[in-house]
PDB file of C-alpha atoms and ligand atoms in Angstrom:
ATOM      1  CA  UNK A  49      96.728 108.751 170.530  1.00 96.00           C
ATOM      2  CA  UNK A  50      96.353 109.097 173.832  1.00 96.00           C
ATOM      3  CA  UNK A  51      95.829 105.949 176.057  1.00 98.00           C
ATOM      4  CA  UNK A  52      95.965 105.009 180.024  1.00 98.00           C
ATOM      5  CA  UNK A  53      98.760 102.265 180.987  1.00 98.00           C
ATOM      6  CA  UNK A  54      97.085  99.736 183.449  1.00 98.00           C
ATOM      7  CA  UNK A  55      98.605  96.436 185.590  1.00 98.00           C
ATOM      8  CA  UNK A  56      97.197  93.692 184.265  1.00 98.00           C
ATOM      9  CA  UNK A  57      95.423  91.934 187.012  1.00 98.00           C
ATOM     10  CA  UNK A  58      94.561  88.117 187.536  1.00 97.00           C
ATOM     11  CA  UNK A  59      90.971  89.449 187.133  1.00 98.00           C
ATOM     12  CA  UNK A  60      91.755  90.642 183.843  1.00 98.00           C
ATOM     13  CA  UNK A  61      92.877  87.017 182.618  1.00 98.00           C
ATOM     14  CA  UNK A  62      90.118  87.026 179.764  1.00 98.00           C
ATOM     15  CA  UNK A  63      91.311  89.952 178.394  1.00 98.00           C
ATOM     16  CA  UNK A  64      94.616  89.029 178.697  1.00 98.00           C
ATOM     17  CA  UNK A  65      94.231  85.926 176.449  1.00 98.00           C
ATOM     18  CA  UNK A  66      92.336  87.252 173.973  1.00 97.00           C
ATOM     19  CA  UNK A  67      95.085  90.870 173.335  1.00 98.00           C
ATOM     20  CA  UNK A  68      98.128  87.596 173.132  1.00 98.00           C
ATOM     21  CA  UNK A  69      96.311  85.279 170.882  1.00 97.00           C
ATOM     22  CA  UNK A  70      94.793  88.087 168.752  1.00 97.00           C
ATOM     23  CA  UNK A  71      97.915  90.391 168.336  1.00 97.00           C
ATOM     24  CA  UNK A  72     100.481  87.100 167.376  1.00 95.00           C
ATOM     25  CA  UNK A  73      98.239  85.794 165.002  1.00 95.00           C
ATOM     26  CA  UNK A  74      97.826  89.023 163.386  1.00 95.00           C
ATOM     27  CA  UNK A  75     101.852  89.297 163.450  1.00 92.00           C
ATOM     28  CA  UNK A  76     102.606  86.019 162.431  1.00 87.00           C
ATOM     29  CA  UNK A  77      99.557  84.402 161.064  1.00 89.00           C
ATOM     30  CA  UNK A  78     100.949  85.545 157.156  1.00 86.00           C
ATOM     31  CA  UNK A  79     104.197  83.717 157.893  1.00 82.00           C
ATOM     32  CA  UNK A  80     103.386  80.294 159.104  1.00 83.00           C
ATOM     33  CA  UNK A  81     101.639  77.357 158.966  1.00 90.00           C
ATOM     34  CA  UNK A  82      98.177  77.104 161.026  1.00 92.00           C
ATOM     35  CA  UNK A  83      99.469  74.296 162.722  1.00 92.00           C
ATOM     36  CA  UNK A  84     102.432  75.810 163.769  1.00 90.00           C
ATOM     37  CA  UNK A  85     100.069  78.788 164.734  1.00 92.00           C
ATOM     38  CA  UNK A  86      97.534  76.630 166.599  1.00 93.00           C
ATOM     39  CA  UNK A  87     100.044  74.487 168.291  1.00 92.00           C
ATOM     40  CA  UNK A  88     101.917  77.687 169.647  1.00 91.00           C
ATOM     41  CA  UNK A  89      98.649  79.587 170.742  1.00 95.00           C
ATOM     42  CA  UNK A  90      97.663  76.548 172.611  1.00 95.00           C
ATOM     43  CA  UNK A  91     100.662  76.013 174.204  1.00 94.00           C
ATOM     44  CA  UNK A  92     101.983  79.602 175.312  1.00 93.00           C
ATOM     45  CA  UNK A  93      98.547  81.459 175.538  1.00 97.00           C
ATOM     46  CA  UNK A  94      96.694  79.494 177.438  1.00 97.00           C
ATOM     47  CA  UNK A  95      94.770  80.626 180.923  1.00 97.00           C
ATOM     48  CA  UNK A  96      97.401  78.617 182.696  1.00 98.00           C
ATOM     49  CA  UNK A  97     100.182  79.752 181.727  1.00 97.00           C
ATOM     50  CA  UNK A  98      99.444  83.160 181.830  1.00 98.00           C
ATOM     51  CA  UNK A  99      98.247  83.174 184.979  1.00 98.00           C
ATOM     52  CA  UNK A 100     101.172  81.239 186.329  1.00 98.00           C
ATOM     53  CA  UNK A 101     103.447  84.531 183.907  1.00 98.00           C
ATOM     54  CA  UNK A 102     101.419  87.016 185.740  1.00 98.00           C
ATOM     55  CA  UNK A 103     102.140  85.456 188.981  1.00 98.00           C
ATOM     56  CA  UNK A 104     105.422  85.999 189.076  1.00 98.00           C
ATOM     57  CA  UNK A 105     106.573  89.060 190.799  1.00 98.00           C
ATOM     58  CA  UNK A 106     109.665  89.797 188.249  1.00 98.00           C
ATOM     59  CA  UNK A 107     106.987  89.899 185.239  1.00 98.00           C
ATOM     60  CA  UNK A 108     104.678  92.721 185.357  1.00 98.00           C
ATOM     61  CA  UNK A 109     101.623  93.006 182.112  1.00 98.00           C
ATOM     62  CA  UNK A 110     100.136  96.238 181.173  1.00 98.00           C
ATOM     63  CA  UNK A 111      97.509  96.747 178.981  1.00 98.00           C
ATOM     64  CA  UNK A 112      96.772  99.870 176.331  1.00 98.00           C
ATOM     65  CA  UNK A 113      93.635 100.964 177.260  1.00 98.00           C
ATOM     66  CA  UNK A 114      91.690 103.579 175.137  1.00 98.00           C
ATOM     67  CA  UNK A 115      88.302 104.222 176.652  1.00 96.00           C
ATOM     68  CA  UNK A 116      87.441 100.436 177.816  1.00 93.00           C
ATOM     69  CA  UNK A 117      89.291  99.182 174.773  1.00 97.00           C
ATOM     70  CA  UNK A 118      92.424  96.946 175.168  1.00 98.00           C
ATOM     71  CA  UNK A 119      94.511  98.040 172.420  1.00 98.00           C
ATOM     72  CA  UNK A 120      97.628  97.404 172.892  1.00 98.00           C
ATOM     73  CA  UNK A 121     100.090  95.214 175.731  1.00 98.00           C
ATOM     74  CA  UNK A 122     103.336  95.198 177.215  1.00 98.00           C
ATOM     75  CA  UNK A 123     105.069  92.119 179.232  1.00 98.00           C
ATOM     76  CA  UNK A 124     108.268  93.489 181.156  1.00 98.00           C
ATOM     77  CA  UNK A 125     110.485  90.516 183.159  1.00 98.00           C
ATOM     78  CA  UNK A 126     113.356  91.285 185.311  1.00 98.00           C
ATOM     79  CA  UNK A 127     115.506  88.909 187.381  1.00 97.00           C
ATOM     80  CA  UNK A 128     114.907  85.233 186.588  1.00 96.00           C
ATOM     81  CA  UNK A 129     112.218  85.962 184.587  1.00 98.00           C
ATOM     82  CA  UNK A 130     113.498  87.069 181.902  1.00 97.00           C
ATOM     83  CA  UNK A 131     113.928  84.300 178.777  1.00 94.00           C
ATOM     84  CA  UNK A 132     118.119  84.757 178.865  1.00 92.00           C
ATOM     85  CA  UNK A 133     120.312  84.241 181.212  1.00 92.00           C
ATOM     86  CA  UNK A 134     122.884  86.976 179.883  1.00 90.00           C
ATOM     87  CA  UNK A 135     121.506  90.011 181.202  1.00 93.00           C
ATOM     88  CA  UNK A 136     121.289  89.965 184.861  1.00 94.00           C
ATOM     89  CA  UNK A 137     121.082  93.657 185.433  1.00 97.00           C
ATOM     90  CA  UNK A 138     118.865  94.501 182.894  1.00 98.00           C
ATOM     91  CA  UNK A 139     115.147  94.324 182.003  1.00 98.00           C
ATOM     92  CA  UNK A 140     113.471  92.492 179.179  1.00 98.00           C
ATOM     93  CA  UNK A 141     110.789  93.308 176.678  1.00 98.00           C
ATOM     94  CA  UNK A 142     109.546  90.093 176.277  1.00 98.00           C
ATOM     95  CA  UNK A 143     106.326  91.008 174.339  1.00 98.00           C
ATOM     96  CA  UNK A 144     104.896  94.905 172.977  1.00 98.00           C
ATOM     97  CA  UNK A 145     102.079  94.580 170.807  1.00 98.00           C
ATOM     98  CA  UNK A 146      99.424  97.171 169.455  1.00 98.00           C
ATOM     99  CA  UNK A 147      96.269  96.050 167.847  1.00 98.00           C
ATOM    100  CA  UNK A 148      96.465  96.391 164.120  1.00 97.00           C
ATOM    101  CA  UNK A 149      94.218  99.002 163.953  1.00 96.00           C
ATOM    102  CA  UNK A 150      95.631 101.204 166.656  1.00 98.00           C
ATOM    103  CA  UNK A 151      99.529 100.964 165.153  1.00 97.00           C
ATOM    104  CA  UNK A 152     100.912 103.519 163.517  1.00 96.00           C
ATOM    105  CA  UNK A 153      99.137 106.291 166.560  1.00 98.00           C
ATOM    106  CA  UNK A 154     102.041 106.494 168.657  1.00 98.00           C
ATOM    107  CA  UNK A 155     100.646 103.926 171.177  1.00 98.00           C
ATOM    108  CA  UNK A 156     103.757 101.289 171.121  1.00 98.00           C
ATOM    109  CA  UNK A 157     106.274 104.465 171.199  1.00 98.00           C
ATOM    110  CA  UNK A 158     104.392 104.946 174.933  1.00 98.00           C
ATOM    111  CA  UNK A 159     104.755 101.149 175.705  1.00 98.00           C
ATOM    112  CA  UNK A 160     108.135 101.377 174.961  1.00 98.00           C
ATOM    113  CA  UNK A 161     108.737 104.959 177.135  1.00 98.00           C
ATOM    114  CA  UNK A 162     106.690 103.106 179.736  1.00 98.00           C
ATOM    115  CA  UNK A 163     109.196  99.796 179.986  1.00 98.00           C
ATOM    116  CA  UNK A 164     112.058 102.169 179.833  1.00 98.00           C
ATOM    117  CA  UNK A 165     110.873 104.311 182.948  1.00 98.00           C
ATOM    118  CA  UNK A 166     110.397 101.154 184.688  1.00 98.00           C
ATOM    119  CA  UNK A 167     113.660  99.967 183.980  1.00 98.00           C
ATOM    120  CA  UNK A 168     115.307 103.460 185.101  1.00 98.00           C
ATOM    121  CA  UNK A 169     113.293 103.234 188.007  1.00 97.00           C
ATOM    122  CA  UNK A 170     114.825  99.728 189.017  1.00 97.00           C
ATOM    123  CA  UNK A 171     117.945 100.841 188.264  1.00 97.00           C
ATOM    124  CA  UNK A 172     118.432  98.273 185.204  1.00 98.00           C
ATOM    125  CA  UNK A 173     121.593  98.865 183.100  1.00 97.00           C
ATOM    126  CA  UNK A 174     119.989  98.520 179.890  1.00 98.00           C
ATOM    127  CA  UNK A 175     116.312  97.222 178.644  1.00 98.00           C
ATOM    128  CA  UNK A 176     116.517  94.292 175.734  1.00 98.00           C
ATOM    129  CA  UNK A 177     114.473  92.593 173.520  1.00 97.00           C
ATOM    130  CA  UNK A 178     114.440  89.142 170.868  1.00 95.00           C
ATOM    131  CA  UNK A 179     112.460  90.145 167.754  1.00 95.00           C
ATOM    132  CA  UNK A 180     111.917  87.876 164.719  1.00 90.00           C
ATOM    133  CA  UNK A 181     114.796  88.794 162.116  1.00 92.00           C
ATOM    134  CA  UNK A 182     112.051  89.359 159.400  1.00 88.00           C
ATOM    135  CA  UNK A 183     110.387  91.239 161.775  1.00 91.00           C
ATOM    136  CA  UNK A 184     111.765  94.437 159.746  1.00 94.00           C
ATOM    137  CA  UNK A 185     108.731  97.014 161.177  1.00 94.00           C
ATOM    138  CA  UNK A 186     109.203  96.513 164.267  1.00 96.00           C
ATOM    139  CA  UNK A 187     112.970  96.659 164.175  1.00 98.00           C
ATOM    140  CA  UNK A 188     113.236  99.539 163.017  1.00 98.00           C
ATOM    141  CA  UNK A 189     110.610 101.137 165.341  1.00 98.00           C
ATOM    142  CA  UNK A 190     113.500  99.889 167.934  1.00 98.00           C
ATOM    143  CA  UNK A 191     116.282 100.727 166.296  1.00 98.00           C
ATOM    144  CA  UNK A 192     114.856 104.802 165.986  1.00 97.00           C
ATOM    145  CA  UNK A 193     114.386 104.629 169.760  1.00 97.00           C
ATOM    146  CA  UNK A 194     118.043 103.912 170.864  1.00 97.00           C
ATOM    147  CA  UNK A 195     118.313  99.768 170.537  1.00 98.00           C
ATOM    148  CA  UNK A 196     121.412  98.365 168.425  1.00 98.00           C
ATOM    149  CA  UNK A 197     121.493  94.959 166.864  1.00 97.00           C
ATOM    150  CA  UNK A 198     123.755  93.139 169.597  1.00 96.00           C
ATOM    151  CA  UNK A 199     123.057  89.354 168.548  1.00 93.00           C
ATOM    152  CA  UNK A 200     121.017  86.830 167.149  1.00 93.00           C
ATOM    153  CA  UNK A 201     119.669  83.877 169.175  1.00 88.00           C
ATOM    154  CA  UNK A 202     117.199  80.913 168.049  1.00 87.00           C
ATOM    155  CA  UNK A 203     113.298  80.733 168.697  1.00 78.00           C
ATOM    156  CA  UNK A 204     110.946  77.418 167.830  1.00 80.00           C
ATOM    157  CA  UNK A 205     107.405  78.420 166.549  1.00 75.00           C
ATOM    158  CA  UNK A 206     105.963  74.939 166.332  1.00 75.00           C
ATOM    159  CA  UNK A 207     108.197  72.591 164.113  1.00 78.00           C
ATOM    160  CA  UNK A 208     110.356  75.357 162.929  1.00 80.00           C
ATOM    161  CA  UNK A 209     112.988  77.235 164.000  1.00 87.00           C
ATOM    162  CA  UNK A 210     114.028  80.578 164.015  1.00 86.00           C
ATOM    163  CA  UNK A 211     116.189  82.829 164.315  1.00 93.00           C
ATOM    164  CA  UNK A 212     115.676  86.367 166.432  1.00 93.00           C
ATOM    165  CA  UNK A 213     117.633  89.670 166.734  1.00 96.00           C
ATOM    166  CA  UNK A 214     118.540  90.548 170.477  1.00 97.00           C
ATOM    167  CA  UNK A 215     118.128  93.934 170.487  1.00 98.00           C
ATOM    168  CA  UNK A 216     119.686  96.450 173.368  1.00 98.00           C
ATOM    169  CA  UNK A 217     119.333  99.941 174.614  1.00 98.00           C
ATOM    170  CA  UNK A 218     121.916 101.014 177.390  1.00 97.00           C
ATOM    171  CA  UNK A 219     120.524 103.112 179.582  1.00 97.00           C
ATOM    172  CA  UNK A 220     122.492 106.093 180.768  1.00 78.00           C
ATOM    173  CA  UNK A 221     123.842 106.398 184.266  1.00 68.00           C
TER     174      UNK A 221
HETATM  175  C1  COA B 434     105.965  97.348 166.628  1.00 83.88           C
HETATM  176  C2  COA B 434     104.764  98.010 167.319  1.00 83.88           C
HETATM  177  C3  COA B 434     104.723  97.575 168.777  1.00 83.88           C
HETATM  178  C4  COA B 434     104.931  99.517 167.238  1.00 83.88           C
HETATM  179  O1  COA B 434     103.802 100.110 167.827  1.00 83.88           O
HETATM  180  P1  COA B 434     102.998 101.294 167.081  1.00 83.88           P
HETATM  181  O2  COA B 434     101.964 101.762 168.013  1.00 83.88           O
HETATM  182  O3  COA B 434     102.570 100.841 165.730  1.00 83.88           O
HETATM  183  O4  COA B 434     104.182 102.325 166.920  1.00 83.88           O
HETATM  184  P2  COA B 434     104.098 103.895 167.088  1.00 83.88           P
HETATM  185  O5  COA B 434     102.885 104.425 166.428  1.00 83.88           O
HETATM  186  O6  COA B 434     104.333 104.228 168.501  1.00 83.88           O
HETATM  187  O7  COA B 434     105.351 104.276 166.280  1.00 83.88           O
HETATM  188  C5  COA B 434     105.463 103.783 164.954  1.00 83.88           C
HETATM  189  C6  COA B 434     105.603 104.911 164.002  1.00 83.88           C
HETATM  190  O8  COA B 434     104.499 105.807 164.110  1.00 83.88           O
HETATM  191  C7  COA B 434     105.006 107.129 164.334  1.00 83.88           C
HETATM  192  N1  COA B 434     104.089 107.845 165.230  1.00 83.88           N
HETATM  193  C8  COA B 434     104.201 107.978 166.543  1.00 83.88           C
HETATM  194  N2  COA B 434     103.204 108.715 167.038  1.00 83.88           N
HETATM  195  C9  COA B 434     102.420 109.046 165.983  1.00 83.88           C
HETATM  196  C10 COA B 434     101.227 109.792 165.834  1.00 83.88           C
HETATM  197  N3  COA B 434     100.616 110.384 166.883  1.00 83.88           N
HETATM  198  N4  COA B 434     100.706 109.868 164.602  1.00 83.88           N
HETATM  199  C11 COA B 434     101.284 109.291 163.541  1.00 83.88           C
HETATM  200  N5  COA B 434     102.435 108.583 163.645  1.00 83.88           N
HETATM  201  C12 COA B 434     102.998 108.457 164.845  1.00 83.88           C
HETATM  202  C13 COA B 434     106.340 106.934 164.957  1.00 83.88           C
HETATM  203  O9  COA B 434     107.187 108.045 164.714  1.00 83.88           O
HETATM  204  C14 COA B 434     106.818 105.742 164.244  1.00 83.88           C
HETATM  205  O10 COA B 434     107.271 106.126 162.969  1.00 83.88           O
HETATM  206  P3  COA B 434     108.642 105.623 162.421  1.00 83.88           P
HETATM  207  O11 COA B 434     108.510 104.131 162.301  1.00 83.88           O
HETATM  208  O12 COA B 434     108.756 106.303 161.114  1.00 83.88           O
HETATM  209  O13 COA B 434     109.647 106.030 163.429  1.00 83.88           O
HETATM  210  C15 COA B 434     103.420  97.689 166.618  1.00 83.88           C
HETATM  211  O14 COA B 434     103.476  98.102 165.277  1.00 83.88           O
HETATM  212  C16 COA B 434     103.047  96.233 166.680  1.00 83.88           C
HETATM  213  O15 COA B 434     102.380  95.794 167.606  1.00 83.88           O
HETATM  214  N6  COA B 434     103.437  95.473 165.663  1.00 83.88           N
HETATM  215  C17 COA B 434     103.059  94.097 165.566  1.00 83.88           C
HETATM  216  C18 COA B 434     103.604  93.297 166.691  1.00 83.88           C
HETATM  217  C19 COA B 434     105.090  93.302 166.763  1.00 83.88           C
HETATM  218  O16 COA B 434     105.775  93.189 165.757  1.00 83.88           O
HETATM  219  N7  COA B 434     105.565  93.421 167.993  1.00 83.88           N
HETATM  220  C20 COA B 434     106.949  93.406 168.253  1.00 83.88           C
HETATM  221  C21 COA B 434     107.373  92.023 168.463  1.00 83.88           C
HETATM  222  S1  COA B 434     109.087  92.009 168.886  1.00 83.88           S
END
């Protein structure tokens, strides 16, 4: 499907809540409780805190847009932004989702072309990612576009905890 890539502006800070808090619950809404669910929307995708995200100059948002639809987003974080400390020269994928109905069209594979560009264009060594180990679609979307297993790290969603894959694609020279 074909869709335009836009920075996600302060302006756009409506939209920008609604994509996060629509897209995890759709991911993870099967898999936990609602109070884990509630507690975490209200604490990560709130207008504050993603305002204070988008603020920082070593995140960048983009949103999916088809026509004037948001359907899909990308958060990118180099530097100290990113949620490790391991990966200095490298860029993280810290969160690539596509509206349920829009999966499936090609629209994360140009997400994920987009990040990679961006990290060839800051001359990042690779581009890495922490997805949910049951998170078995979406690994596997990685895994056929270059990223390898590398290792496993832990992640709190409400009262429990978790376990994610980090996930790596070197880039070439
Ligand atoms: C994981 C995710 C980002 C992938 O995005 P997507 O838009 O569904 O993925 P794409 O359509 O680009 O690619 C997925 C599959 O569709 C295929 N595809 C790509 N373009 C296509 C097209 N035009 N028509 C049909 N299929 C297409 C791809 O080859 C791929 O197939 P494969 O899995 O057999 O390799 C998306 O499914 C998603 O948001 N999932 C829920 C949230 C999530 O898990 N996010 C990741 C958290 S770490």
């Amino acid at each position: 499907m074909k869709i335009k890539i836009k920075t996600v502006q302060v302006t756009d800070i409506d939209k920008l809540v609604e994509i996060s808090r629509q897209t995890f619950v759709d991911t993870f809404g099967m898999q936990n409780t609602a109070a884990d669910l509630k507690r975490y929307l209200a604490n990560h995708f709130n207008e504050i805190k993603l305002k204070k995200e988008l603020a920082n100059p070593d995140s960048q948002f983009y949103f999916a847009e088809s026509g004037s639809r948001v359907v899909g987003y990308l958060k990118i974080n180099v530097a100290a932004a990113q949620t490790e400390p391991d990966y200095p020269h490298a860029l993280e994928i810290q969160r690539i989702y596509v509206v349920e109905e829009y999966q499936q069209l090609g629209v994360g594979q140009q997400l994920l072309d987009w990040a990679i560009k961006k990290a060839v264009q800051l001359k990042k060594t690779a581009v890495w990612l922490g997805v949910w180990e049951h998170n078995l679609l979406a690994q596997q979307f990685y895994l056929q576009a270059g990223f390898l297993r590398t290792q496993k790290h832990i992640f709190t969603l409400g009262n429990s905890v978790q376990s994610d894959w980090i996930m790596t694609k070197i880039l070439e020279e």
